[in-house]
Coordinates of C-alpha atoms (C1' of nucleotides) in Angstrom, one line a residue:
Chain A
M140 CA 26.3 40.0 -32.2
G141 CA 22.5 40.2 -32.6
T142 CA 20.5 41.7 -35.3
Q143 CA 20.7 45.1 -37.0
Y144 CA 17.2 44.9 -38.3
K145 CA 15.0 47.9 -37.5
G146 CA 11.5 46.6 -36.7
S147 CA 9.0 46.3 -34.0
A148 CA 10.0 45.0 -30.5
R149 CA 8.2 41.8 -31.3
E150 CA 10.3 41.3 -34.4
I151 CA 13.6 42.2 -32.8
G152 CA 13.0 39.8 -29.9
A153 CA 12.1 37.0 -32.2
L154 CA 15.0 37.6 -34.5
N155 CA 17.4 37.7 -31.6
A156 CA 16.1 34.5 -30.2
Y157 CA 16.2 32.9 -33.7
I158 CA 19.8 33.9 -34.3
K159 CA 21.0 32.7 -30.9
L160 CA 19.1 29.4 -31.3
M161 CA 20.6 28.7 -34.7
R162 CA 24.1 29.6 -33.8
S163 CA 24.1 27.7 -30.5
S164 CA 22.7 24.5 -32.0
Q165 CA 25.1 24.7 -34.9
S166 CA 28.1 25.2 -32.6
V167 CA 27.0 22.4 -30.2
S168 CA 26.3 19.9 -32.9
E169 CA 29.6 20.8 -34.6
R170 CA 31.5 20.2 -31.4
I171 CA 29.6 17.0 -30.5
R172 CA 30.3 15.7 -34.0
S173 CA 34.0 16.4 -33.8
H174 CA 34.1 14.4 -30.6
K175 CA 32.5 11.5 -32.4
T176 CA 34.3 11.3 -35.7
V177 CA 36.3 8.6 -34.1
T178 CA 33.4 6.2 -34.1
G179 CA 33.2 6.0 -37.9
L180 CA 29.4 6.7 -38.1
N181 CA 28.1 10.1 -39.1
S182 CA 25.5 11.7 -36.9
S183 CA 22.5 10.5 -38.9
Q184 CA 23.7 7.0 -38.8
F185 CA 24.5 7.2 -35.1
G186 CA 21.1 8.8 -34.4
A187 CA 19.3 6.0 -36.3
L188 CA 21.2 3.3 -34.6
E189 CA 20.6 4.9 -31.2
A190 CA 16.9 5.0 -31.9
L191 CA 16.9 1.4 -32.8
Y192 CA 19.0 0.6 -29.7
H193 CA 16.5 2.2 -27.4
L194 CA 13.2 1.4 -29.2
G195 CA 13.9 -1.9 -30.8
S196 CA 12.6 -2.6 -34.4
L197 CA 11.3 0.3 -36.4
P198 CA 10.0 0.7 -40.0
Q199 CA 12.0 3.2 -42.1
K200 CA 9.1 5.5 -42.2
T201 CA 9.2 6.0 -38.4
I202 CA 13.0 6.5 -38.5
S203 CA 12.4 9.2 -41.1
E204 CA 9.9 10.9 -38.8
K205 CA 11.9 10.6 -35.6
L206 CA 15.1 11.9 -37.1
L207 CA 13.4 14.5 -39.3
V208 CA 15.2 13.3 -42.4
S209 CA 13.8 12.4 -45.8
K210 CA 12.7 8.8 -46.5
S211 CA 15.2 8.6 -49.3
N212 CA 17.9 9.6 -46.8
V213 CA 16.8 6.8 -44.5
V214 CA 17.4 4.3 -47.3
G215 CA 21.1 5.3 -47.4
I216 CA 21.5 5.4 -43.7
V217 CA 20.1 1.9 -43.2
D218 CA 22.1 0.7 -46.2
A219 CA 25.3 1.9 -44.4
L220 CA 24.4 0.4 -41.1
E221 CA 23.4 -2.8 -42.7
K222 CA 26.7 -3.1 -44.6
L223 CA 28.4 -2.7 -41.2
G224 CA 26.3 -5.5 -39.8
F225 CA 24.7 -3.2 -37.2
V226 CA 21.1 -3.5 -38.3
K227 CA 19.1 -5.8 -40.5
R228 CA 16.0 -5.3 -42.7
Q229 CA 13.0 -7.6 -42.5
Q230 CA 9.8 -7.1 -44.5
N231 CA 6.8 -6.8 -42.3
S232 CA 4.6 -9.8 -43.0
D233 CA 1.4 -8.1 -41.9
D234 CA 1.9 -5.2 -44.3
R235 CA 4.5 -5.9 -46.8
R236 CA 5.0 -2.2 -47.7
F237 CA 6.8 -1.8 -44.4
T238 CA 10.4 -2.8 -43.9
N239 CA 11.2 -3.3 -40.2
V240 CA 14.7 -2.4 -39.3
S241 CA 16.2 -3.8 -36.2
I242 CA 19.5 -3.6 -34.4
T243 CA 21.8 -6.7 -34.4
E244 CA 23.8 -8.0 -31.6
E245 CA 26.9 -6.4 -33.1
G246 CA 25.1 -3.1 -33.4
R247 CA 24.1 -3.3 -29.8
K248 CA 27.6 -4.0 -28.7
Y249 CA 28.8 -1.0 -30.8
M250 CA 26.3 1.2 -29.0
E251 CA 27.3 0.0 -25.6
R252 CA 30.9 0.7 -26.5
T253 CA 30.4 4.2 -27.8
L254 CA 27.3 5.6 -26.1
P255 CA 29.0 6.5 -22.8
D256 CA 31.6 8.7 -24.6
H257 CA 28.9 10.3 -26.6
V258 CA 26.7 11.0 -23.6
N259 CA 29.8 12.3 -21.7
A260 CA 30.6 14.7 -24.6
I261 CA 27.1 16.1 -24.4
A262 CA 27.2 16.5 -20.6
E263 CA 30.5 18.2 -21.0
E264 CA 29.0 20.5 -23.7
F265 CA 26.1 21.5 -21.4
S266 CA 28.2 21.8 -18.3
C267 CA 28.2 25.6 -18.8
L268 CA 24.5 25.6 -17.8
T269 CA 23.2 24.7 -14.4
A270 CA 20.7 21.8 -14.1
S271 CA 17.9 24.3 -13.8
E272 CA 19.0 26.2 -16.8
Q273 CA 19.2 23.0 -18.9
E274 CA 15.7 22.3 -17.8
Q275 CA 14.6 25.8 -18.8
L276 CA 16.2 25.5 -22.1
A277 CA 14.6 22.1 -22.8
K278 CA 11.2 23.4 -21.9
L279 CA 11.5 26.5 -24.1
C280 CA 12.8 24.4 -27.0
R281 CA 10.1 21.9 -26.6
K282 CA 7.4 24.6 -26.7
L283 CA 9.0 26.0 -29.8
G284 CA 9.3 22.7 -31.5
L285 CA 5.8 21.6 -30.7
K286 CA 4.5 24.0 -33.3
E287 CA 5.5 21.5 -35.9
Q288 CA 2.3 19.5 -35.4
A289 CA 0.4 22.3 -36.9
Chain B
M258 CA 9.9 11.9 -26.4
G259 CA 13.2 12.5 -24.5
T260 CA 15.9 10.0 -23.8
Q261 CA 15.9 6.4 -22.6
Y262 CA 19.5 6.5 -21.6
K263 CA 20.2 5.3 -18.1
G264 CA 22.8 7.5 -16.5
S265 CA 23.5 10.1 -13.9
A266 CA 21.1 12.9 -13.4
R267 CA 23.7 15.2 -14.9
E268 CA 23.8 13.1 -18.0
I269 CA 20.0 12.8 -18.3
G270 CA 19.5 16.5 -17.9
A271 CA 22.1 17.4 -20.5
L272 CA 20.9 14.7 -23.0
N273 CA 17.3 16.0 -22.7
A274 CA 18.3 19.6 -23.3
Y275 CA 20.5 18.5 -26.2
I276 CA 17.8 16.5 -27.9
K277 CA 15.2 19.3 -27.4
L278 CA 17.7 21.9 -28.7
M279 CA 18.5 19.9 -31.8
R280 CA 15.0 19.1 -32.7
S281 CA 13.6 22.6 -32.1
S282 CA 16.3 24.3 -34.2
Q283 CA 15.9 21.8 -36.9
S284 CA 12.1 22.2 -37.0
V285 CA 12.3 26.0 -36.9
S286 CA 14.9 26.3 -39.6
E287 CA 13.0 23.8 -41.7
R288 CA 9.9 25.9 -41.4
I289 CA 11.6 29.2 -42.0
R290 CA 13.3 27.7 -45.0
S291 CA 10.1 26.5 -46.5
H292 CA 8.6 30.0 -46.1
K293 CA 11.5 31.3 -48.0
T294 CA 12.0 29.0 -51.0
V295 CA 10.0 31.5 -52.9
T296 CA 12.9 34.0 -52.9
G297 CA 15.2 31.8 -54.9
L298 CA 18.1 32.0 -52.5
N299 CA 19.0 29.2 -50.2
S300 CA 19.6 30.0 -46.6
S301 CA 23.3 30.3 -46.8
Q302 CA 23.1 32.7 -49.7
F303 CA 20.4 34.6 -47.9
G304 CA 22.4 34.7 -44.7
A305 CA 25.5 36.0 -46.5
L306 CA 23.6 38.6 -48.4
E307 CA 21.9 39.7 -45.2
A308 CA 25.2 40.1 -43.5
L309 CA 26.5 42.2 -46.3
Y310 CA 23.3 44.2 -46.3
H311 CA 23.7 45.1 -42.7
L312 CA 27.5 45.3 -42.4
G313 CA 28.6 46.6 -45.7
S314 CA 31.7 45.1 -47.4
L315 CA 33.3 42.0 -45.9
P316 CA 36.2 39.7 -46.8
Q317 CA 35.2 36.1 -47.5
K318 CA 37.1 35.0 -44.5
T319 CA 34.8 37.0 -42.3
I320 CA 31.7 35.7 -44.0
S321 CA 33.0 32.2 -43.4
E322 CA 33.4 32.9 -39.7
K323 CA 30.1 34.8 -39.2
L324 CA 28.1 32.1 -41.0
L325 CA 30.0 29.2 -39.5
V326 CA 30.6 27.7 -43.0
S327 CA 33.8 26.6 -44.6
K328 CA 35.8 29.0 -46.7
S329 CA 35.4 26.8 -49.7
N330 CA 31.7 27.0 -49.2
V331 CA 31.9 30.8 -49.2
V332 CA 33.4 30.7 -52.6
G333 CA 30.4 29.0 -54.0
I334 CA 27.9 31.2 -52.1
V335 CA 29.6 34.4 -53.3
D336 CA 29.8 32.9 -56.8
A337 CA 26.0 32.4 -56.8
L338 CA 25.3 35.9 -55.5
E339 CA 27.7 37.4 -57.9
K340 CA 26.0 35.6 -60.8
L341 CA 22.7 37.1 -59.7
G342 CA 24.3 40.5 -59.6
F343 CA 23.6 40.9 -55.9
V344 CA 27.2 41.3 -54.8
K345 CA 30.6 42.1 -56.3
R346 CA 34.1 41.0 -55.5
Q347 CA 36.9 43.5 -55.2
Q348 CA 40.5 42.6 -54.3
N349 CA 41.7 44.5 -51.2
S350 CA 44.5 46.8 -52.3
D351 CA 46.2 46.9 -48.9
D352 CA 46.4 43.2 -48.6
R353 CA 45.8 41.4 -51.8
R354 CA 45.1 38.1 -50.1
F355 CA 41.7 39.5 -49.1
T356 CA 38.8 39.7 -51.4
N357 CA 36.2 42.2 -50.3
V358 CA 32.7 41.3 -51.1
S359 CA 30.1 44.0 -51.1
I360 CA 26.4 44.2 -51.8
T361 CA 25.2 45.9 -55.0
E362 CA 22.3 48.2 -55.4
E363 CA 20.4 45.3 -56.9
G364 CA 21.2 43.1 -53.9
R365 CA 20.1 45.9 -51.6
K366 CA 16.8 46.2 -53.4
Y367 CA 16.3 42.4 -53.2
M368 CA 17.0 42.5 -49.5
E369 CA 14.5 45.3 -48.9
R370 CA 12.0 43.4 -50.9
T371 CA 12.3 40.1 -49.1
L372 CA 13.5 40.9 -45.6
P373 CA 10.2 41.9 -44.2
D374 CA 8.6 38.6 -45.1
H375 CA 11.5 36.7 -43.7
V376 CA 11.4 38.6 -40.4
N377 CA 7.7 38.2 -40.2
A378 CA 8.0 34.4 -40.7
I379 CA 10.5 34.3 -37.8
A380 CA 8.3 36.4 -35.6
E381 CA 5.4 34.1 -36.5
E382 CA 7.5 31.1 -35.6
F383 CA 8.5 32.5 -32.2
S384 CA 5.0 33.7 -31.4
C385 CA 4.4 30.6 -29.3
L386 CA 6.8 32.1 -26.8
T387 CA 6.3 35.2 -24.8
A388 CA 8.7 38.1 -25.1
S389 CA 10.3 37.1 -21.8
E390 CA 10.6 33.5 -22.8
Q391 CA 12.3 34.5 -26.1
E392 CA 14.7 36.6 -24.1
Q393 CA 15.4 33.6 -21.7
L394 CA 15.9 31.3 -24.7
A395 CA 18.3 33.7 -26.3
K396 CA 20.3 34.1 -23.1
L397 CA 20.6 30.4 -22.5
C398 CA 21.6 29.7 -26.1
R399 CA 24.1 32.5 -26.0
K400 CA 25.7 31.0 -22.9
L401 CA 25.8 27.6 -24.6
G402 CA 27.2 28.9 -27.8
L403 CA 29.9 31.0 -26.1
K404 CA 31.8 27.9 -25.2
E405 CA 33.1 27.9 -28.8
Q406 CA 35.7 30.5 -28.0
A407 CA 37.6 27.8 -26.0
Chain C
dT9 C1' -14.5 -7.5 -58.0
dA10 C1' -12.1 -3.9 -60.7
dA11 C1' -10.3 0.6 -60.9
dT12 C1' -8.4 4.3 -58.3
dT13 C1' -5.9 6.2 -54.6
dT14 C1' -2.7 6.1 -51.0
dT15 C1' 1.3 4.5 -48.8
dA16 C1' 6.4 2.6 -47.9
dG17 C1' 10.5 2.1 -49.8
dT18 C1' 13.9 2.7 -53.8
dT19 C1' 16.3 5.0 -57.5
dT20 C1' 18.0 9.0 -59.8
dA21 C1' 19.5 13.7 -60.4
dA22 C1' 20.6 18.0 -58.5
dC23 C1' 22.3 20.6 -54.7
dT24 C1' 24.9 21.8 -50.5
dA25 C1' 28.7 21.2 -47.7
dT26 C1' 33.3 20.0 -46.3
dA27 C1' 38.3 18.6 -46.3
dA28 C1' 42.6 18.5 -48.6
dA29 C1' 45.7 20.1 -52.0
dC30 C1' 47.0 24.2 -54.3
dA31 C1' 48.4 29.2 -55.8
dG32 C1' 49.3 33.7 -54.7
dT33 C1' 50.3 37.2 -51.0
dT34 C1' 52.2 38.8 -46.8
dC35 C1' 54.9 38.3 -42.6
dA36 C1' 58.8 36.8 -39.6
dT37 C1' 63.3 36.2 -38.9
dA38 C1' 67.8 35.0 -39.6
Chain D
dT38 C1' 67.4 40.6 -48.5
dA39 C1' 66.1 35.7 -48.7
dT40 C1' 64.0 31.7 -46.9
dG41 C1' 60.3 29.7 -44.7
dA42 C1' 55.9 30.1 -42.2
dA43 C1' 51.3 31.7 -42.1
dC44 C1' 47.2 33.3 -44.4
dT45 C1' 43.2 34.1 -48.0
dG46 C1' 40.9 32.3 -51.5
dT47 C1' 40.2 28.6 -55.3
dT48 C1' 39.9 24.0 -57.1
dT49 C1' 39.0 19.2 -56.7
dA50 C1' 37.2 15.1 -54.8
dT51 C1' 33.9 13.3 -51.9
dA52 C1' 30.0 12.8 -48.8
dG53 C1' 25.3 13.8 -47.2
dT54 C1' 20.7 15.6 -48.2
dT55 C1' 16.5 16.2 -50.7
dA56 C1' 12.8 16.2 -54.3
dA57 C1' 10.7 13.8 -57.9
dA58 C1' 9.8 9.8 -60.5
dC59 C1' 9.1 5.0 -59.8
dT60 C1' 7.8 0.1 -57.9
dA61 C1' 5.2 -2.7 -55.1
dA62 C1' 1.6 -3.3 -51.7
dA63 C1' -2.6 -2.1 -49.4
dA64 C1' -6.9 0.5 -48.8
dT65 C1' -10.8 2.8 -50.9
dT66 C1' -14.7 3.0 -53.6
dA67 C1' -17.5 2.5 -57.5

DNA sequence: TAATTTTAGTTTAACTATAAACAGTTCATA
DNA sequence: TATGAACTGTTTATAGTTAAACTAAAATTA
């Protein structure tokens, strides 16, 4: 495990953290995903629906930014959710470039039916860390992720 | 930022850590990737070549496990690297089910040419964390990732 | 006001990844 | 030894993702 790279201490430390971060996130998301295949939605679709469930109506642009996926991808995601009857599109009358996407009653019911299991799987996954460790991890990841504003 | 989910403290803490972990890893890998598009290899190909550079010859099965990608994906990755002349396949004579993949001289040169920039990009990316924070992060991620043995 | 630029969403083409079925090799065991 | 199980790698079919070109709408500016 770890890196074989011969470099400065600064580089070794960063590489090690990088590798561990990538591997853990990949493992965790893989395991969460496998818990969730039952629900029929893939993780992007689930993530989009979850955002709409919590935040109400959003333009596709915002969904794209929140989920860190391309706008062309959002088209497909919303198409799929719309076909399932979980969301609906509505052109914004103030600025007709925007398409507001909102969750339907059916989508809301779906979320209420599946979210508990999803949350439980995550809690399960993170149960190997104490509450304080989870907080630490969140703080460090946040600091790392913040750089993206640059 | 964070979760809107109403649940137990245990669930909230895990959800928060989960979201931060996913977002940060996605942001970081995205930014590293964009640094590296110049090199012509995608990150899987680069990762495989890097493993071969450090570890010598490996069967595809091992590459699959190390990189956490499917064995069918490894076929394509090795195909691409082979076409570039960076690796070569050789059937293992002890057990002919195995195909050993090894890095060529050209692949090694490529690695020596590109690795420093890659490592530097990572060090840059993690420079918002102190050495001790990087170590903390690595430790927590490792603990989280270890669960996968289960 | 007219022309230009910018923005949101869509379409298309290329790429990446996986699962499932398959072929060849080795191992187990009867 | 022979049959069946397990394993490595390949092929095929399919799904998810993105970038680039495009359409329509709004903002800018000349």
